[in-house]
Amino acid sequence: MSLNTIEINRQMNRFDSHDSVWLFGYGSLIFKADFPFIERRPASIQGWSRRFWQGSHDHRGTESAPGRVVTLVPEEGATCHGMAYLVTPEEFAHLDHREKNGYLRLATDITFDDGGVHEGIVYIATIDNAAYLGPASEEDIARQIAGARGPSGPNSEYLLELARALRELGKHDAHVHAIERHLLAL
């Protein structure tokens, strides 16, 4: 159950004439920047919460045993902390491939820790994509993560790296850190 979003994302041309574009990362993009960037800064976006509700059939799981990775869900008053990268538009060919399993580019305002705001892009897997798994208890999510492994490695590695990266940023995410506690207790 996957949805290849590469072609859909290539149609987003809002930033094509720009020399550089800010990209907001809230999951593996925080700890695994496998692309060249001009600048990297801690940042946040408003009105979104990070949730382990997206299935990973191509990186941290398989078709028969999908892993769980994060996406964003709208939540009034919420702030999602992460990392912003200033990239050239050419990097989106690689990023579209990396985020191809249901993630779509969305233009959003990115707020930097120093208070500045700039429009940029975030990838979000919405509830209508084929790989969306939806809500589950944090304990059930931890169990699924514990048993999943894909071409990019164990799903548990993704969770633990994300929890560590958020701590290094000085940011607590109740959802991520609760799942981490359940995973470590297994």
PDB file of C-alpha atoms in Angstrom:
ATOM      1  CA  MET A   1       0.000   0.000   0.000  1.00  0.00           C
ATOM      2  CA  SER A   2       2.015   2.932  -1.207  1.00  0.00           C
ATOM      3  CA  LEU A   3       1.397   6.060  -3.194  1.00  0.00           C
ATOM      4  CA  ASN A   4       4.230   7.349  -5.317  1.00  0.00           C
ATOM      5  CA  THR A   5       3.929  11.132  -5.086  1.00  0.00           C
ATOM      6  CA  ILE A   6       6.994  12.080  -7.175  1.00  0.00           C
ATOM      7  CA  GLU A   7       5.016  13.250 -10.226  1.00  0.00           C
ATOM      8  CA  ILE A   8       2.484  15.158  -8.122  1.00  0.00           C
ATOM      9  CA  ASN A   9       5.275  16.977  -6.272  1.00  0.00           C
ATOM     10  CA  ARG A  10       7.094  17.857  -9.498  1.00  0.00           C
ATOM     11  CA  GLN A  11       4.037  19.893 -10.489  1.00  0.00           C
ATOM     12  CA  MET A  12       4.542  22.277  -7.561  1.00  0.00           C
ATOM     13  CA  ASN A  13       6.346  25.152  -9.235  1.00  0.00           C
ATOM     14  CA  ARG A  14       5.773  27.879  -6.661  1.00  0.00           C
ATOM     15  CA  PHE A  15       9.486  28.178  -5.859  1.00  0.00           C
ATOM     16  CA  ASP A  16      10.988  27.282  -9.260  1.00  0.00           C
ATOM     17  CA  SER A  17      12.156  30.833  -9.924  1.00  0.00           C
ATOM     18  CA  HIS A  18      13.874  31.095  -6.534  1.00  0.00           C
ATOM     19  CA  ASP A  19      17.618  30.627  -6.105  1.00  0.00           C
ATOM     20  CA  SER A  20      17.004  28.938  -2.765  1.00  0.00           C
ATOM     21  CA  VAL A  21      14.076  27.605  -0.732  1.00  0.00           C
ATOM     22  CA  TRP A  22      13.661  26.824   2.966  1.00  0.00           C
ATOM     23  CA  LEU A  23      12.709  23.209   3.696  1.00  0.00           C
ATOM     24  CA  PHE A  24      11.259  22.280   7.089  1.00  0.00           C
ATOM     25  CA  GLY A  25      12.119  18.845   8.465  1.00  0.00           C
ATOM     26  CA  TYR A  26      10.295  17.299  11.411  1.00  0.00           C
ATOM     27  CA  GLY A  27      11.214  13.601  11.142  1.00  0.00           C
ATOM     28  CA  SER A  28      14.249  11.929   9.613  1.00  0.00           C
ATOM     29  CA  LEU A  29      15.147  15.196   7.909  1.00  0.00           C
ATOM     30  CA  ILE A  30      16.207  16.469  11.354  1.00  0.00           C
ATOM     31  CA  PHE A  31      18.860  13.788  11.816  1.00  0.00           C
ATOM     32  CA  LYS A  32      19.571  12.572   8.274  1.00  0.00           C
ATOM     33  CA  ALA A  33      20.295  15.390   5.858  1.00  0.00           C
ATOM     34  CA  ASP A  34      21.531  13.348   2.885  1.00  0.00           C
ATOM     35  CA  PHE A  35      21.451  16.341   0.555  1.00  0.00           C
ATOM     36  CA  PRO A  36      23.570  19.474   0.163  1.00  0.00           C
ATOM     37  CA  PHE A  37      22.253  22.560   1.911  1.00  0.00           C
ATOM     38  CA  ILE A  38      23.330  26.187   2.138  1.00  0.00           C
ATOM     39  CA  GLU A  39      22.253  26.733   5.730  1.00  0.00           C
ATOM     40  CA  ARG A  40      20.626  24.768   8.552  1.00  0.00           C
ATOM     41  CA  ARG A  41      18.677  26.342  11.431  1.00  0.00           C
ATOM     42  CA  PRO A  42      16.366  25.159  14.234  1.00  0.00           C
ATOM     43  CA  ALA A  43      12.816  26.200  13.404  1.00  0.00           C
ATOM     44  CA  SER A  44       9.147  25.412  13.897  1.00  0.00           C
ATOM     45  CA  ILE A  45       5.821  25.559  12.108  1.00  0.00           C
ATOM     46  CA  GLN A  46       2.509  26.488  13.673  1.00  0.00           C
ATOM     47  CA  GLY A  47      -0.785  24.606  13.663  1.00  0.00           C
ATOM     48  CA  TRP A  48       0.694  21.113  13.216  1.00  0.00           C
ATOM     49  CA  SER A  49       1.534  18.169  15.496  1.00  0.00           C
ATOM     50  CA  ARG A  50       3.996  15.375  14.680  1.00  0.00           C
ATOM     51  CA  ARG A  51       2.429  11.892  14.753  1.00  0.00           C
ATOM     52  CA  PHE A  52       3.650   8.362  13.954  1.00  0.00           C
ATOM     53  CA  TRP A  53       0.610   7.764  11.768  1.00  0.00           C
ATOM     54  CA  GLN A  54       2.219   7.230   8.344  1.00  0.00           C
ATOM     55  CA  GLY A  55       3.113   3.753   7.121  1.00  0.00           C
ATOM     56  CA  SER A  56       6.587   3.082   5.760  1.00  0.00           C
ATOM     57  CA  HIS A  57       6.551   0.305   3.189  1.00  0.00           C
ATOM     58  CA  ASP A  58       9.683   1.410   1.377  1.00  0.00           C
ATOM     59  CA  HIS A  59      12.182   2.618   4.013  1.00  0.00           C
ATOM     60  CA  ARG A  60      11.450   1.391   7.562  1.00  0.00           C
ATOM     61  CA  GLY A  61       9.164  -1.511   6.770  1.00  0.00           C
ATOM     62  CA  THR A  62       7.826  -3.648   3.958  1.00  0.00           C
ATOM     63  CA  GLU A  63       4.493  -4.104   2.195  1.00  0.00           C
ATOM     64  CA  SER A  64       3.647  -7.043   4.472  1.00  0.00           C
ATOM     65  CA  ALA A  65       5.025  -5.457   7.667  1.00  0.00           C
ATOM     66  CA  PRO A  66       4.968  -1.661   7.363  1.00  0.00           C
ATOM     67  CA  GLY A  67       6.865   0.473   9.789  1.00  0.00           C
ATOM     68  CA  ARG A  68       5.578   3.757  11.167  1.00  0.00           C
ATOM     69  CA  VAL A  69       7.112   7.145  10.478  1.00  0.00           C
ATOM     70  CA  VAL A  70       5.974  10.643  11.300  1.00  0.00           C
ATOM     71  CA  THR A  71       3.677  12.959   9.444  1.00  0.00           C
ATOM     72  CA  LEU A  72       1.955  16.127  10.547  1.00  0.00           C
ATOM     73  CA  VAL A  73      -1.674  16.491  11.534  1.00  0.00           C
ATOM     74  CA  PRO A  74      -3.427  19.831  11.883  1.00  0.00           C
ATOM     75  CA  GLU A  75      -3.921  20.943  15.477  1.00  0.00           C
ATOM     76  CA  GLU A  76      -4.993  24.419  16.452  1.00  0.00           C
ATOM     77  CA  GLY A  77      -2.444  26.144  18.679  1.00  0.00           C
ATOM     78  CA  ALA A  78       0.203  23.424  18.230  1.00  0.00           C
ATOM     79  CA  THR A  79       3.842  24.056  17.405  1.00  0.00           C
ATOM     80  CA  CYS A  80       6.013  21.459  15.687  1.00  0.00           C
ATOM     81  CA  HIS A  81       9.742  21.947  16.249  1.00  0.00           C
ATOM     82  CA  GLY A  82      12.338  20.716  13.805  1.00  0.00           C
ATOM     83  CA  MET A  83      15.119  21.812  11.488  1.00  0.00           C
ATOM     84  CA  ALA A  84      15.002  24.109   8.467  1.00  0.00           C
ATOM     85  CA  TYR A  85      17.404  23.769   5.560  1.00  0.00           C
ATOM     86  CA  LEU A  86      18.065  26.358   2.894  1.00  0.00           C
ATOM     87  CA  VAL A  87      18.398  24.387  -0.356  1.00  0.00           C
ATOM     88  CA  THR A  88      18.465  25.064  -4.061  1.00  0.00           C
ATOM     89  CA  PRO A  89      15.335  23.991  -5.978  1.00  0.00           C
ATOM     90  CA  GLU A  90      17.409  21.293  -7.716  1.00  0.00           C
ATOM     91  CA  GLU A  91      17.466  19.330  -4.419  1.00  0.00           C
ATOM     92  CA  PHE A  92      13.757  18.620  -4.701  1.00  0.00           C
ATOM     93  CA  ALA A  93      14.356  15.856  -7.264  1.00  0.00           C
ATOM     94  CA  HIS A  94      16.190  13.882  -4.548  1.00  0.00           C
ATOM     95  CA  LEU A  95      13.766  14.937  -1.794  1.00  0.00           C
ATOM     96  CA  ASP A  96      10.694  14.034  -3.859  1.00  0.00           C
ATOM     97  CA  HIS A  97      12.137  10.537  -4.310  1.00  0.00           C
ATOM     98  CA  ARG A  98      13.024  10.241  -0.618  1.00  0.00           C
ATOM     99  CA  GLU A  99       9.528  11.343   0.450  1.00  0.00           C
ATOM    100  CA  LYS A 100       7.662   9.542  -2.358  1.00  0.00           C
ATOM    101  CA  ASN A 101       5.524   7.211  -0.222  1.00  0.00           C
ATOM    102  CA  GLY A 102       2.523   9.484   0.261  1.00  0.00           C
ATOM    103  CA  TYR A 103       4.191  12.793   1.161  1.00  0.00           C
ATOM    104  CA  LEU A 104       3.170  15.961  -0.659  1.00  0.00           C
ATOM    105  CA  ARG A 105       4.949  19.317  -0.706  1.00  0.00           C
ATOM    106  CA  LEU A 106       3.087  22.086   1.070  1.00  0.00           C
ATOM    107  CA  ALA A 107       4.034  25.762   1.263  1.00  0.00           C
ATOM    108  CA  THR A 108       4.141  26.980   4.868  1.00  0.00           C
ATOM    109  CA  ASP A 109       5.541  29.724   7.052  1.00  0.00           C
ATOM    110  CA  ILE A 110       8.644  28.579   8.921  1.00  0.00           C
ATOM    111  CA  THR A 111       9.507  30.345  12.177  1.00  0.00           C
ATOM    112  CA  PHE A 112      13.168  30.334  13.154  1.00  0.00           C
ATOM    113  CA  ASP A 113      14.277  30.179  16.773  1.00  0.00           C
ATOM    114  CA  ASP A 114      15.528  33.787  16.497  1.00  0.00           C
ATOM    115  CA  GLY A 115      11.965  34.898  15.675  1.00  0.00           C
ATOM    116  CA  GLY A 116      12.332  35.412  11.929  1.00  0.00           C
ATOM    117  CA  VAL A 117       9.701  33.938   9.599  1.00  0.00           C
ATOM    118  CA  HIS A 118      10.127  32.797   6.006  1.00  0.00           C
ATOM    119  CA  GLU A 119       7.888  30.900   3.590  1.00  0.00           C
ATOM    120  CA  GLY A 120       9.159  27.476   2.634  1.00  0.00           C
ATOM    121  CA  ILE A 121       8.189  23.863   1.974  1.00  0.00           C
ATOM    122  CA  VAL A 122       7.268  20.957   4.220  1.00  0.00           C
ATOM    123  CA  TYR A 123       6.381  17.394   3.154  1.00  0.00           C
ATOM    124  CA  ILE A 124       3.178  16.076   4.735  1.00  0.00           C
ATOM    125  CA  ALA A 125       1.461  12.714   4.296  1.00  0.00           C
ATOM    126  CA  THR A 126      -2.258  13.423   4.538  1.00  0.00           C
ATOM    127  CA  ILE A 127      -4.947  11.028   5.701  1.00  0.00           C
ATOM    128  CA  ASP A 128      -6.066  10.288   2.141  1.00  0.00           C
ATOM    129  CA  ASN A 129      -2.814   8.662   0.989  1.00  0.00           C
ATOM    130  CA  ALA A 130      -2.677   4.873   0.576  1.00  0.00           C
ATOM    131  CA  ALA A 131       0.129   4.406   3.135  1.00  0.00           C
ATOM    132  CA  TYR A 132      -1.630   6.318   5.933  1.00  0.00           C
ATOM    133  CA  LEU A 133      -2.097   4.096   8.998  1.00  0.00           C
ATOM    134  CA  GLY A 134      -3.775   6.606  11.286  1.00  0.00           C
ATOM    135  CA  PRO A 135      -3.988   6.849  15.049  1.00  0.00           C
ATOM    136  CA  ALA A 136      -3.181   4.061  17.477  1.00  0.00           C
ATOM    137  CA  SER A 137      -2.150   3.993  21.105  1.00  0.00           C
ATOM    138  CA  GLU A 138       1.457   4.965  21.722  1.00  0.00           C
ATOM    139  CA  GLU A 139       2.066   1.480  23.141  1.00  0.00           C
ATOM    140  CA  ASP A 140       0.674  -0.190  19.991  1.00  0.00           C
ATOM    141  CA  ILE A 141       2.748   2.124  17.803  1.00  0.00           C
ATOM    142  CA  ALA A 142       5.868   1.158  19.791  1.00  0.00           C
ATOM    143  CA  ARG A 143       5.088  -2.559  19.290  1.00  0.00           C
ATOM    144  CA  GLN A 144       4.684  -2.087  15.535  1.00  0.00           C
ATOM    145  CA  ILE A 145       7.903  -0.074  15.350  1.00  0.00           C
ATOM    146  CA  ALA A 146       9.768  -2.739  17.345  1.00  0.00           C
ATOM    147  CA  GLY A 147       8.879  -5.414  14.785  1.00  0.00           C
ATOM    148  CA  ALA A 148       9.390  -3.457  11.575  1.00  0.00           C
ATOM    149  CA  ARG A 149      12.482  -3.352   9.417  1.00  0.00           C
ATOM    150  CA  GLY A 150      12.995  -2.170   5.842  1.00  0.00           C
ATOM    151  CA  PRO A 151      15.698  -1.270   3.315  1.00  0.00           C
ATOM    152  CA  SER A 152      16.721   1.781   5.391  1.00  0.00           C
ATOM    153  CA  GLY A 153      17.084  -0.283   8.562  1.00  0.00           C
ATOM    154  CA  PRO A 154      15.049  -1.032  11.664  1.00  0.00           C
ATOM    155  CA  ASN A 155      12.061   1.178  12.356  1.00  0.00           C
ATOM    156  CA  SER A 156      13.234   1.453  15.972  1.00  0.00           C
ATOM    157  CA  GLU A 157      16.385   3.235  14.782  1.00  0.00           C
ATOM    158  CA  TYR A 158      14.218   5.936  13.146  1.00  0.00           C
ATOM    159  CA  LEU A 159      12.253   6.480  16.373  1.00  0.00           C
ATOM    160  CA  LEU A 160      15.327   6.528  18.631  1.00  0.00           C
ATOM    161  CA  GLU A 161      17.255   8.875  16.321  1.00  0.00           C
ATOM    162  CA  LEU A 162      14.306  11.260  16.141  1.00  0.00           C
ATOM    163  CA  ALA A 163      13.856  11.276  19.935  1.00  0.00           C
ATOM    164  CA  ARG A 164      17.593  11.912  20.386  1.00  0.00           C
ATOM    165  CA  ALA A 165      17.635  14.698  17.791  1.00  0.00           C
ATOM    166  CA  LEU A 166      14.698  16.448  19.456  1.00  0.00           C
ATOM    167  CA  ARG A 167      16.468  16.271  22.835  1.00  0.00           C
ATOM    168  CA  GLU A 168      19.599  17.756  21.239  1.00  0.00           C
ATOM    169  CA  LEU A 169      17.431  20.631  19.975  1.00  0.00           C
ATOM    170  CA  GLY A 170      16.132  21.080  23.516  1.00  0.00           C
ATOM    171  CA  LYS A 171      12.586  20.226  22.407  1.00  0.00           C
ATOM    172  CA  HIS A 172      10.217  17.764  24.033  1.00  0.00           C
ATOM    173  CA  ASP A 173       7.588  16.014  21.928  1.00  0.00           C
ATOM    174  CA  ALA A 174       5.178  14.160  24.221  1.00  0.00           C
ATOM    175  CA  HIS A 175       4.044  11.754  21.463  1.00  0.00           C
ATOM    176  CA  VAL A 176       7.543  10.831  20.241  1.00  0.00           C
ATOM    177  CA  HIS A 177       9.052  10.505  23.707  1.00  0.00           C
ATOM    178  CA  ALA A 178       6.116   8.405  25.012  1.00  0.00           C
ATOM    179  CA  ILE A 179       6.548   5.953  22.120  1.00  0.00           C
ATOM    180  CA  GLU A 180      10.285   5.871  22.837  1.00  0.00           C
ATOM    181  CA  ARG A 181       9.585   4.962  26.494  1.00  0.00           C
ATOM    182  CA  HIS A 182       7.245   2.139  25.422  1.00  0.00           C
ATOM    183  CA  LEU A 183       9.786   0.858  22.901  1.00  0.00           C
ATOM    184  CA  LEU A 184      12.583   0.792  25.464  1.00  0.00           C
ATOM    185  CA  ALA A 185      10.316  -1.090  27.892  1.00  0.00           C
ATOM    186  CA  LEU A 186       9.643  -3.871  25.357  1.00  0.00           C
TER     187      LEU A 186
END
